[in-house]
Amino acid sequence: MEQRGHSLNLSFVIVMVVFVGFASTCQGGVTSRFQRKLEATKDMPLDSDVFSVPAGYNAPQQVHITQGDLNGNAVIVSWVTPKEPGSSTVLYGTSEDKLDKSAKGKYGQYKYYNYTSGFIHHATLRHLKYDTKYYYAVGIGQTVRKFWFKTPPQVGPDVPYTFGLIGDLGQSYDSNKTLSHYETNKDAGAVLFVGDLSYADNYPYHDNRRWDSWGRFVERSTAYQPWIWTVGNHELDFEPDIGETVPFKPFTNRYRTPYRASNSTAPFWYSIKRGPAYIIVLASYSAYGKYTPQYKWLEDEFPKVNRSETPWLIVMMHSPWYNSYNYHYMEGETMRVMFETWFVQYKVDMVFAGHVHAYERSHRISNVAYNIVNGKCIPVPNQDAPVYITIGDGGNLEGLASNMTEPQPSYSAFRESSFGHAILDIKNRTHAYYTWHRNQDGAKVMADSMWFTNRFWLPTDDSSNVV
C-alpha cells in the first residue's frame, strides 16, 4: 500500500480509476472464495492477559480518548479508577518530561442491576496545537500512568490523513486478532468505529464486568489515538425485565462524544472535522423520522459542509442500508428512505456501517427514484451516490454472517464472510486509497481495495470514471 504523504503516480491513478469505474457498471460483483477454518468464535476468559488490571493502588484503567471539539484541537480523556475517585486531573504537555499543563475533569458512577461501576473520569484538553505529539498522565497523587497521542493536522483540503475502520469488535480471540492486525498499521491516526463495542449484553443480566474487560482490552489503542464512536444495538442495554429502562446507560457513562460542538442534542449523532474529512455520525437506534431531533439536526448539518475546506464527506452508522447477507436484511431500510436523497444531493463519498458480521462493499448506487407507486424500487448506478461499506467484522462472540443472498445483487461489488478491519488513506482533495484486510488465515491479507476519486473536484465531463 502506498505510504501516506508520498507523491501519487497520476498515470497509475487514472488507469485504476477508469478500471474500477468500468467495473462498477457491471451486474453483480465478486463473492470471495476464501473460507475460514470451521471453528467456533469464543470470548477470551476474564483472566486473559489482555484484560489485566494495571499494577498499583487504584491505578487508572480503561483509558481512552476521542476528539473533543469540532475541528480536532481538543481531546476528551476518559479513564476508570476502581477503588476510590482519586484525582480527575490530567497533566499534559509536548515533552514527556515536562507535563506543564493541566485539565480538571469530573467523575461519576452508575449502577446496572447488581453491578456498580468504578469511578469514571472524563476531562477535556483544549486549545491543542495541530499536528503535535502530546504526552499525558492520569492517576495523579496515587498510581500515575502516562500515555501519548498526536493531534491531527489543521483542517484543510490537501492534508493527508489515514483512518482505521473497525466495527462490531467484541472481546473474542478473533477480536484480539483484528486489533493486533490493525495495530501494525503505523500511519493510521484515528479509528472510525461503527458500533457494537463490548457485547456485555450477551451475558446474563448484561454483565457489566464485560464493559470493564473490554475497556482494558482496547486500551492499547484507545489510549493513544482517538476512536470516533458510533452506537450500535449492543449499546442499548435496555432490559425492563431486570429493571433497566434507561437506554445506552453503560455507554453514555463510559464514553463521551463532542456532540454539542456540532449543535446536536444527544451524544449519539454528531459531526467532526478531522484533516481533510467531514465525518457525520448517525444513530440507527434513536428516532430519525421527520421532525425528530436527529432528522432536524441532519437537515441542518449537510448544508454546513464546505467541500473546499473538507472535500471528503463520510457518514457512519451501525445498521447498513445495502446488505446482501441474510442477516439483518433491510433493517436499515427506513433510515435509507428518510435520508438517502440527502446523501445523493450532497454527494457523500462513502458510508461505513456495521451490524452484519461480515464484509461488503457496494458500487455507487441509489434508490431515490422510488415513490411507492412508480415501481422503481431497484437500486441503480448513480455517480452522485456514496459507496456503501459494511465492516461489522471485528470478531465478536456472535460469529460470522455467512449466509449470502443469491445471486449476488447488482449493487454489490465485493463481499466476503471474514473478520478484519479497513484502512482509509486520504492522499489529498482528489484521491484516497481504501483497503480491507482479512485476519482469519493467520496473516494480515489485503483482500479488497479501491481508489476513491472525489467527485466534488472532478470536472462534470469526467464523471463516468469516478469511483
Coordinates of C-alpha atoms in Angstrom, one line a residue:
M1 CA 0.0 0.0 0.0
E2 CA 1.3 3.4 -0.9
Q3 CA 2.6 5.3 2.1
R4 CA 0.8 8.4 3.3
G5 CA 2.4 11.6 2.0
H6 CA 4.2 10.1 -0.9
S7 CA 3.6 11.6 -4.3
L8 CA 1.0 10.0 -6.5
N9 CA 1.8 8.3 -9.8
L10 CA -1.1 10.1 -11.6
S11 CA -1.0 7.8 -14.6
F12 CA -1.4 4.8 -12.4
V13 CA -4.3 6.5 -10.5
I14 CA -6.1 7.3 -13.8
V15 CA -5.8 3.7 -15.0
M16 CA -7.1 2.4 -11.7
V17 CA -10.0 4.9 -11.7
V18 CA -11.0 4.0 -15.2
F19 CA -10.8 0.3 -14.5
V20 CA -12.8 0.4 -11.3
G21 CA -15.3 2.9 -12.8
F22 CA -15.8 0.4 -15.7
A23 CA -16.3 -2.4 -13.2
S24 CA -18.9 -0.5 -11.3
T25 CA -21.2 -0.6 -14.4
C26 CA -21.3 -4.4 -14.5
Q27 CA -24.0 -6.5 -13.0
G28 CA -23.2 -8.0 -9.7
G29 CA -19.7 -8.3 -8.3
V30 CA -17.2 -10.6 -6.6
T31 CA -18.1 -13.1 -3.9
S32 CA -14.8 -14.1 -2.3
R33 CA -14.0 -17.8 -2.4
F34 CA -12.0 -17.6 0.8
Q35 CA -13.3 -20.0 3.5
R36 CA -12.3 -19.6 7.1
K37 CA -11.5 -22.7 9.1
L38 CA -14.5 -24.2 10.8
E39 CA -14.1 -23.2 14.4
A40 CA -16.3 -21.5 17.0
T41 CA -15.9 -17.9 17.9
K42 CA -15.1 -17.7 21.6
D43 CA -14.8 -14.9 24.0
M44 CA -11.5 -14.7 25.9
P45 CA -11.8 -15.6 29.6
L46 CA -11.7 -12.8 32.1
D47 CA -8.3 -13.9 33.4
S48 CA -6.7 -13.4 29.9
D49 CA -3.6 -11.2 29.9
V50 CA -5.3 -8.7 27.5
F51 CA -7.7 -7.9 30.4
S52 CA -5.1 -7.5 33.0
V53 CA -5.6 -4.8 35.7
P54 CA -2.7 -2.4 35.8
A55 CA -0.5 -2.6 38.8
G56 CA -0.6 -0.1 41.7
Y57 CA -3.1 1.1 44.1
N58 CA -6.2 2.5 42.4
A59 CA -4.3 2.5 39.1
P60 CA -6.3 4.2 36.2
Q61 CA -7.6 1.7 33.7
Q62 CA -9.7 1.6 30.5
V63 CA -8.0 4.8 29.4
H64 CA -9.4 6.1 26.1
I65 CA -9.5 9.3 24.1
T66 CA -11.8 10.8 21.5
Q67 CA -12.0 14.0 19.6
G68 CA -13.2 16.8 21.9
D69 CA -14.4 19.5 19.6
L70 CA -15.5 20.1 16.0
N71 CA -12.1 20.9 14.4
G72 CA -9.7 18.5 16.1
N73 CA -7.7 20.6 18.6
A74 CA -9.3 19.2 21.7
V75 CA -9.2 15.7 23.1
I76 CA -11.5 14.1 25.7
V77 CA -9.6 11.8 28.0
S78 CA -11.5 9.1 30.0
W79 CA -10.5 6.5 32.5
V80 CA -11.7 4.5 35.5
T81 CA -10.4 4.2 39.0
P82 CA -11.6 1.1 40.7
K83 CA -11.2 1.7 44.5
E84 CA -11.9 5.4 45.1
P85 CA -12.3 8.5 43.0
G86 CA -8.7 9.8 43.2
S87 CA -7.8 12.7 41.0
S88 CA -9.8 13.8 37.9
T89 CA -6.9 15.9 36.7
V90 CA -4.9 15.2 33.6
L91 CA -1.4 16.6 33.3
Y92 CA -0.1 17.0 29.7
G93 CA 2.5 18.7 27.6
T94 CA 4.6 18.4 24.5
S95 CA 7.6 17.0 26.4
E96 CA 7.4 13.6 28.1
D97 CA 9.5 15.0 31.0
K98 CA 7.6 18.3 31.3
L99 CA 3.8 17.9 31.7
D100 CA 3.3 21.6 32.3
K101 CA -0.4 21.9 31.5
S102 CA -3.4 20.5 33.4
A103 CA -7.1 19.9 32.8
K104 CA -9.5 19.2 35.6
G105 CA -12.3 16.8 34.8
K106 CA -15.2 15.2 36.6
Y107 CA -16.1 11.7 37.7
G108 CA -19.2 9.7 38.2
Q109 CA -20.6 6.2 38.8
Y110 CA -23.6 4.2 37.6
K111 CA -25.4 1.1 38.7
Y112 CA -26.8 -1.5 36.4
Y113 CA -28.8 -4.3 38.0
N114 CA -26.5 -5.9 40.6
Y115 CA -23.3 -4.1 39.3
T116 CA -21.8 -0.8 40.4
S117 CA -19.1 0.7 38.2
G118 CA -15.8 2.1 39.2
F119 CA -15.3 5.8 39.3
I120 CA -15.4 7.0 35.7
H121 CA -13.5 10.2 34.9
H122 CA -13.7 12.5 31.8
A123 CA -11.5 15.5 31.2
T124 CA -11.2 17.7 28.1
L125 CA -7.8 19.0 26.9
R126 CA -8.5 22.2 24.9
H127 CA -6.6 24.6 22.6
L128 CA -4.1 21.9 21.5
K129 CA -1.7 22.6 18.7
Y130 CA -2.4 20.8 15.4
D131 CA -0.1 18.1 14.2
T132 CA 1.7 17.8 17.5
K133 CA 2.6 14.9 19.8
Y134 CA 1.3 15.3 23.4
Y135 CA 2.1 13.3 26.4
Y136 CA -0.4 13.0 29.3
A137 CA -0.7 11.4 32.7
V138 CA -3.7 10.3 34.8
G139 CA -3.9 8.9 38.4
I140 CA -2.2 12.0 39.8
G141 CA -1.4 11.6 43.5
Q142 CA -1.8 7.8 43.5
T143 CA -0.6 5.4 40.7
V144 CA 0.3 7.6 37.8
R145 CA 0.1 6.2 34.3
K146 CA 1.4 8.0 31.2
F147 CA 0.4 7.9 27.6
W148 CA 0.6 10.0 24.4
F149 CA -1.3 11.0 21.3
K150 CA -0.8 13.0 18.2
T151 CA -3.3 15.7 17.2
P152 CA -4.4 15.8 13.5
P153 CA -3.2 18.4 11.0
Q154 CA -5.2 21.6 10.8
V155 CA -8.4 21.1 8.8
G156 CA -7.8 21.6 5.1
P157 CA -8.3 20.1 1.7
D158 CA -4.8 18.8 0.9
V159 CA -3.6 17.5 4.3
P160 CA -3.1 13.7 4.0
Y161 CA -4.7 11.7 6.8
T162 CA -5.2 7.9 7.5
F163 CA -8.2 6.4 9.3
G164 CA -8.6 2.9 10.6
L165 CA -12.1 1.3 10.4
I166 CA -13.4 -1.3 12.9
G167 CA -16.8 -2.4 13.8
D168 CA -18.6 -5.0 16.0
L169 CA -15.4 -5.8 17.8
G170 CA -16.3 -7.6 21.0
Q171 CA -13.7 -9.4 23.0
S172 CA -13.2 -12.8 21.4
Y173 CA -10.0 -14.4 20.3
D174 CA -10.8 -13.2 16.8
S175 CA -11.3 -9.7 18.2
N176 CA -7.8 -9.8 19.5
K177 CA -6.5 -10.8 16.0
T178 CA -8.4 -7.9 14.5
L179 CA -6.9 -5.3 16.9
S180 CA -3.4 -6.8 16.7
H181 CA -3.5 -6.6 12.9
Y182 CA -4.8 -3.0 13.0
E183 CA -2.0 -2.0 15.3
T184 CA 0.6 -3.0 12.7
N185 CA -0.5 0.0 10.5
K186 CA 1.6 2.8 11.8
D187 CA 0.1 5.5 9.6
A188 CA -3.5 5.5 10.9
G189 CA -4.2 8.4 13.3
A190 CA -7.7 7.6 14.4
V191 CA -10.3 4.8 14.3
L192 CA -13.8 5.3 12.9
F193 CA -15.7 2.8 15.0
V194 CA -19.1 1.8 13.6
G195 CA -20.7 0.5 16.7
D196 CA -21.1 -2.6 19.0
L197 CA -18.3 -2.3 21.5
S198 CA -18.2 -4.8 24.3
Y199 CA -21.2 -7.2 23.7
A200 CA -21.7 -7.3 27.5
D201 CA -25.4 -7.6 26.9
N202 CA -24.8 -11.1 25.5
Y203 CA -24.1 -12.3 29.1
P204 CA -26.7 -12.9 31.9
Y205 CA -28.0 -9.7 33.3
H206 CA -25.9 -7.7 30.8
D207 CA -22.8 -8.5 32.9
N208 CA -21.1 -5.1 33.1
R209 CA -17.8 -6.6 34.1
R210 CA -17.5 -7.2 30.4
W211 CA -17.6 -3.5 29.8
D212 CA -14.6 -3.2 32.1
S213 CA -12.7 -6.1 30.5
W214 CA -13.4 -4.6 27.0
G215 CA -12.1 -1.2 28.1
R216 CA -8.9 -2.8 29.4
F217 CA -8.6 -4.9 26.2
V218 CA -8.7 -1.9 23.7
E219 CA -6.7 0.5 25.9
R220 CA -3.6 -0.4 24.0
S221 CA -5.1 1.5 21.1
T222 CA -7.7 3.8 22.6
A223 CA -5.3 5.5 25.0
Y224 CA -3.0 6.5 22.1
Q225 CA -5.4 7.6 19.3
P226 CA -9.0 8.8 19.3
W227 CA -11.7 6.3 18.4
I228 CA -14.7 8.1 16.9
W229 CA -17.7 6.3 18.4
T230 CA -21.0 5.2 16.8
V231 CA -23.6 3.4 18.9
G232 CA -25.0 0.1 17.9
N233 CA -27.7 -2.2 19.1
H234 CA -25.4 -3.8 21.7
E235 CA -25.0 -0.4 23.4
L236 CA -28.8 -0.1 24.1
D237 CA -28.7 -2.2 27.3
F238 CA -32.4 -1.8 27.6
E239 CA -33.7 -4.6 29.7
P240 CA -37.0 -3.9 31.6
D241 CA -37.2 -7.4 32.9
I242 CA -34.3 -6.6 35.3
G243 CA -35.5 -3.0 35.9
E244 CA -33.1 -1.3 33.4
T245 CA -35.3 1.1 31.4
V246 CA -32.7 3.8 30.5
P247 CA -31.3 3.0 27.1
F248 CA -27.5 3.3 26.5
K249 CA -26.7 3.7 30.2
P250 CA -23.3 2.0 30.3
F251 CA -22.2 3.6 27.0
T252 CA -23.2 7.1 28.0
N253 CA -21.5 6.9 31.3
R254 CA -18.3 5.4 29.9
Y255 CA -17.9 7.0 26.5
R256 CA -18.1 10.7 25.5
T257 CA -18.6 12.3 22.2
P258 CA -18.3 16.0 21.2
Y259 CA -21.9 16.3 20.1
R260 CA -22.5 19.8 21.5
A261 CA -19.8 21.2 19.2
S262 CA -22.0 20.4 16.2
N263 CA -25.2 21.6 17.8
S264 CA -26.5 18.1 18.4
T265 CA -28.9 17.5 21.2
A266 CA -27.7 13.9 22.0
P267 CA -24.4 12.1 22.1
F268 CA -25.4 9.5 19.5
W269 CA -25.5 11.7 16.4
Y270 CA -22.9 14.4 15.8
S271 CA -20.2 15.6 13.4
I272 CA -16.5 16.3 13.4
K273 CA -13.9 17.7 11.1
R274 CA -10.5 15.9 11.0
G275 CA -7.9 16.8 8.5
P276 CA -9.5 16.7 5.0
A277 CA -12.6 14.9 6.2
Y278 CA -16.0 15.9 7.4
I279 CA -17.5 13.0 9.4
I280 CA -21.1 12.7 10.2
V281 CA -22.1 10.1 12.8
L282 CA -25.8 8.9 12.8
A283 CA -27.7 6.8 15.3
S284 CA -29.6 3.8 13.9
Y285 CA -31.4 3.2 17.2
S286 CA -32.5 6.7 18.0
A287 CA -35.6 8.2 16.4
Y288 CA -34.9 9.6 12.9
G289 CA -38.4 10.2 11.5
K290 CA -39.4 13.5 10.1
Y291 CA -39.4 16.3 12.7
T292 CA -37.4 14.2 15.3
P293 CA -34.3 15.8 16.7
Q294 CA -31.9 13.6 14.7
Y295 CA -33.8 14.4 11.5
K296 CA -33.8 18.1 12.1
W297 CA -30.1 18.1 13.0
L298 CA -29.1 16.3 9.9
E299 CA -31.2 18.5 7.7
D300 CA -29.3 21.5 9.1
E301 CA -25.9 19.7 9.1
F302 CA -25.5 18.8 5.4
P303 CA -25.6 22.5 4.2
K304 CA -22.8 23.4 6.6
V305 CA -20.3 21.1 4.9
N306 CA -17.7 23.2 3.0
R307 CA -16.2 20.9 0.4
S308 CA -13.5 23.4 -0.3
E309 CA -12.3 23.0 3.3
T310 CA -13.2 19.4 3.9
P311 CA -13.5 17.7 0.5
W312 CA -14.2 14.2 1.9
L313 CA -17.7 13.7 3.3
I314 CA -18.0 10.4 5.3
V315 CA -21.1 9.1 7.1
M316 CA -21.0 6.5 9.8
M317 CA -23.9 4.4 11.2
H318 CA -24.5 1.0 12.6
S319 CA -27.2 -0.7 10.5
P320 CA -26.3 -0.8 6.8
W321 CA -28.7 0.3 4.1
Y322 CA -27.4 -2.0 1.4
N323 CA -26.7 -5.6 2.6
S324 CA -26.8 -8.8 0.6
Y325 CA -26.4 -11.2 3.5
N326 CA -29.4 -12.9 5.1
Y327 CA -28.6 -11.3 8.4
H328 CA -30.3 -8.1 9.5
Y329 CA -31.6 -7.8 5.9
M330 CA -33.3 -4.5 5.2
E331 CA -33.1 -3.4 8.9
G332 CA -31.7 -0.1 7.7
E333 CA -34.4 0.5 5.1
T334 CA -36.5 3.0 7.0
M335 CA -33.4 5.3 7.6
R336 CA -32.5 4.9 4.0
V337 CA -35.9 6.1 2.9
M338 CA -35.6 9.1 5.2
F339 CA -32.1 10.2 4.3
E340 CA -30.8 8.7 1.1
T341 CA -31.9 11.7 -1.0
W342 CA -29.7 14.0 1.1
F343 CA -26.8 11.6 0.7
V344 CA -27.1 11.8 -3.1
Q345 CA -27.8 15.6 -3.1
Y346 CA -24.7 16.4 -1.1
K347 CA -22.5 13.8 -2.8
V348 CA -21.5 11.8 0.3
D349 CA -18.3 10.0 -0.6
M350 CA -18.6 6.8 1.5
V351 CA -20.9 5.4 4.2
F352 CA -19.5 2.9 6.7
A353 CA -21.8 0.6 8.7
G354 CA -21.5 -2.5 10.9
H355 CA -24.2 -4.8 12.3
V356 CA -23.7 -7.6 9.7
H357 CA -20.8 -9.7 10.9
A358 CA -19.0 -9.9 7.5
Y359 CA -17.6 -7.6 4.9
E360 CA -19.2 -6.0 1.8
R361 CA -18.5 -3.0 -0.5
S362 CA -21.1 -1.7 -2.9
H363 CA -20.9 0.2 -6.2
R364 CA -22.1 3.8 -6.3
I365 CA -25.8 3.2 -6.4
S366 CA -29.0 4.8 -5.2
N367 CA -32.7 4.0 -4.8
V368 CA -34.1 7.5 -4.6
A369 CA -36.4 7.4 -7.6
Y370 CA -38.9 5.1 -5.9
N371 CA -42.1 6.9 -4.8
I372 CA -44.3 3.9 -3.8
V373 CA -46.5 3.9 -6.9
N374 CA -43.9 4.0 -9.7
G375 CA -42.4 0.6 -9.2
K376 CA -38.8 1.9 -9.4
C377 CA -37.6 0.0 -6.3
I378 CA -34.4 -1.4 -7.6
P379 CA -31.1 0.3 -6.9
V380 CA -29.4 1.8 -9.9
P381 CA -25.9 3.1 -10.7
N382 CA -25.6 6.7 -9.6
Q383 CA -22.3 8.6 -9.6
D384 CA -23.6 11.1 -7.1
A385 CA -24.2 8.4 -4.6
P386 CA -21.8 7.1 -2.0
V387 CA -20.0 3.8 -1.8
Y388 CA -21.6 1.7 1.0
I389 CA -19.2 -0.4 3.0
T390 CA -20.3 -2.9 5.7
I391 CA -17.5 -3.6 8.1
G392 CA -19.2 -5.3 11.1
D393 CA -16.4 -7.9 11.0
G394 CA -14.4 -7.1 14.1
G395 CA -14.6 -10.6 15.5
N396 CA -17.3 -10.7 18.2
L397 CA -18.8 -13.7 20.1
E398 CA -21.8 -14.0 17.8
G399 CA -19.6 -15.2 15.0
L400 CA -19.7 -14.6 11.2
A401 CA -22.6 -13.9 8.9
S402 CA -22.0 -16.4 6.2
N403 CA -25.4 -16.9 4.5
M404 CA -25.5 -14.6 1.5
T405 CA -28.4 -13.8 -0.8
E406 CA -28.0 -15.4 -4.3
P407 CA -27.5 -14.3 -6.9
Q408 CA -25.2 -11.5 -5.8
P409 CA -27.2 -8.3 -6.3
S410 CA -26.0 -5.9 -8.9
Y411 CA -25.2 -3.2 -6.3
S412 CA -22.7 -5.4 -4.5
A413 CA -19.1 -5.0 -5.7
F414 CA -17.3 -7.3 -3.3
R415 CA -18.3 -9.5 -0.3
E416 CA -16.5 -11.9 2.0
S417 CA -17.6 -13.7 5.1
S418 CA -14.5 -13.0 7.2
F419 CA -13.2 -11.0 10.2
G420 CA -11.0 -8.0 9.6
H421 CA -10.5 -4.2 9.5
A422 CA -10.0 -1.5 6.9
I423 CA -7.8 1.5 6.3
L424 CA -8.8 4.7 4.5
D425 CA -5.7 6.6 3.4
I426 CA -6.7 10.1 2.2
K427 CA -4.0 11.5 0.0
N428 CA -5.3 14.9 -1.0
R429 CA -8.5 16.6 -2.1
T430 CA -8.9 14.4 -5.1
H431 CA -7.8 10.9 -4.2
A432 CA -8.0 8.4 -1.4
Y433 CA -6.9 4.7 -1.2
Y434 CA -9.1 2.2 0.7
T435 CA -8.1 -1.3 1.7
W436 CA -9.8 -4.0 3.6
H437 CA -7.6 -6.6 5.5
R438 CA -8.8 -10.1 6.3
N439 CA -7.3 -11.5 9.5
Q440 CA -8.6 -15.1 9.6
D441 CA -5.9 -17.0 7.8
G442 CA -3.2 -16.2 10.3
A443 CA -1.8 -13.2 8.4
K444 CA -2.9 -9.7 7.5
V445 CA -4.1 -10.0 3.9
M446 CA -5.3 -7.1 1.8
A447 CA -8.4 -8.8 0.4
D448 CA -10.2 -5.8 -1.2
S449 CA -9.0 -2.3 -2.3
M450 CA -10.1 0.6 -4.4
W451 CA -9.1 4.2 -5.3
F452 CA -11.7 6.8 -4.5
T453 CA -11.8 9.9 -6.7
N454 CA -13.5 12.8 -5.1
R455 CA -16.4 13.7 -7.4
F456 CA -16.7 17.2 -6.0
W457 CA -13.4 18.1 -7.5
L458 CA -13.8 16.2 -10.8
P459 CA -15.0 18.0 -13.9
T460 CA -18.5 17.0 -14.8
D461 CA -17.5 15.6 -18.2
D462 CA -15.3 13.1 -16.4
S463 CA -18.0 11.8 -14.1
S464 CA -18.2 8.4 -15.9
N465 CA -14.8 7.5 -14.5
V466 CA -15.5 8.5 -10.9
V467 CA -15.3 5.8 -8.2

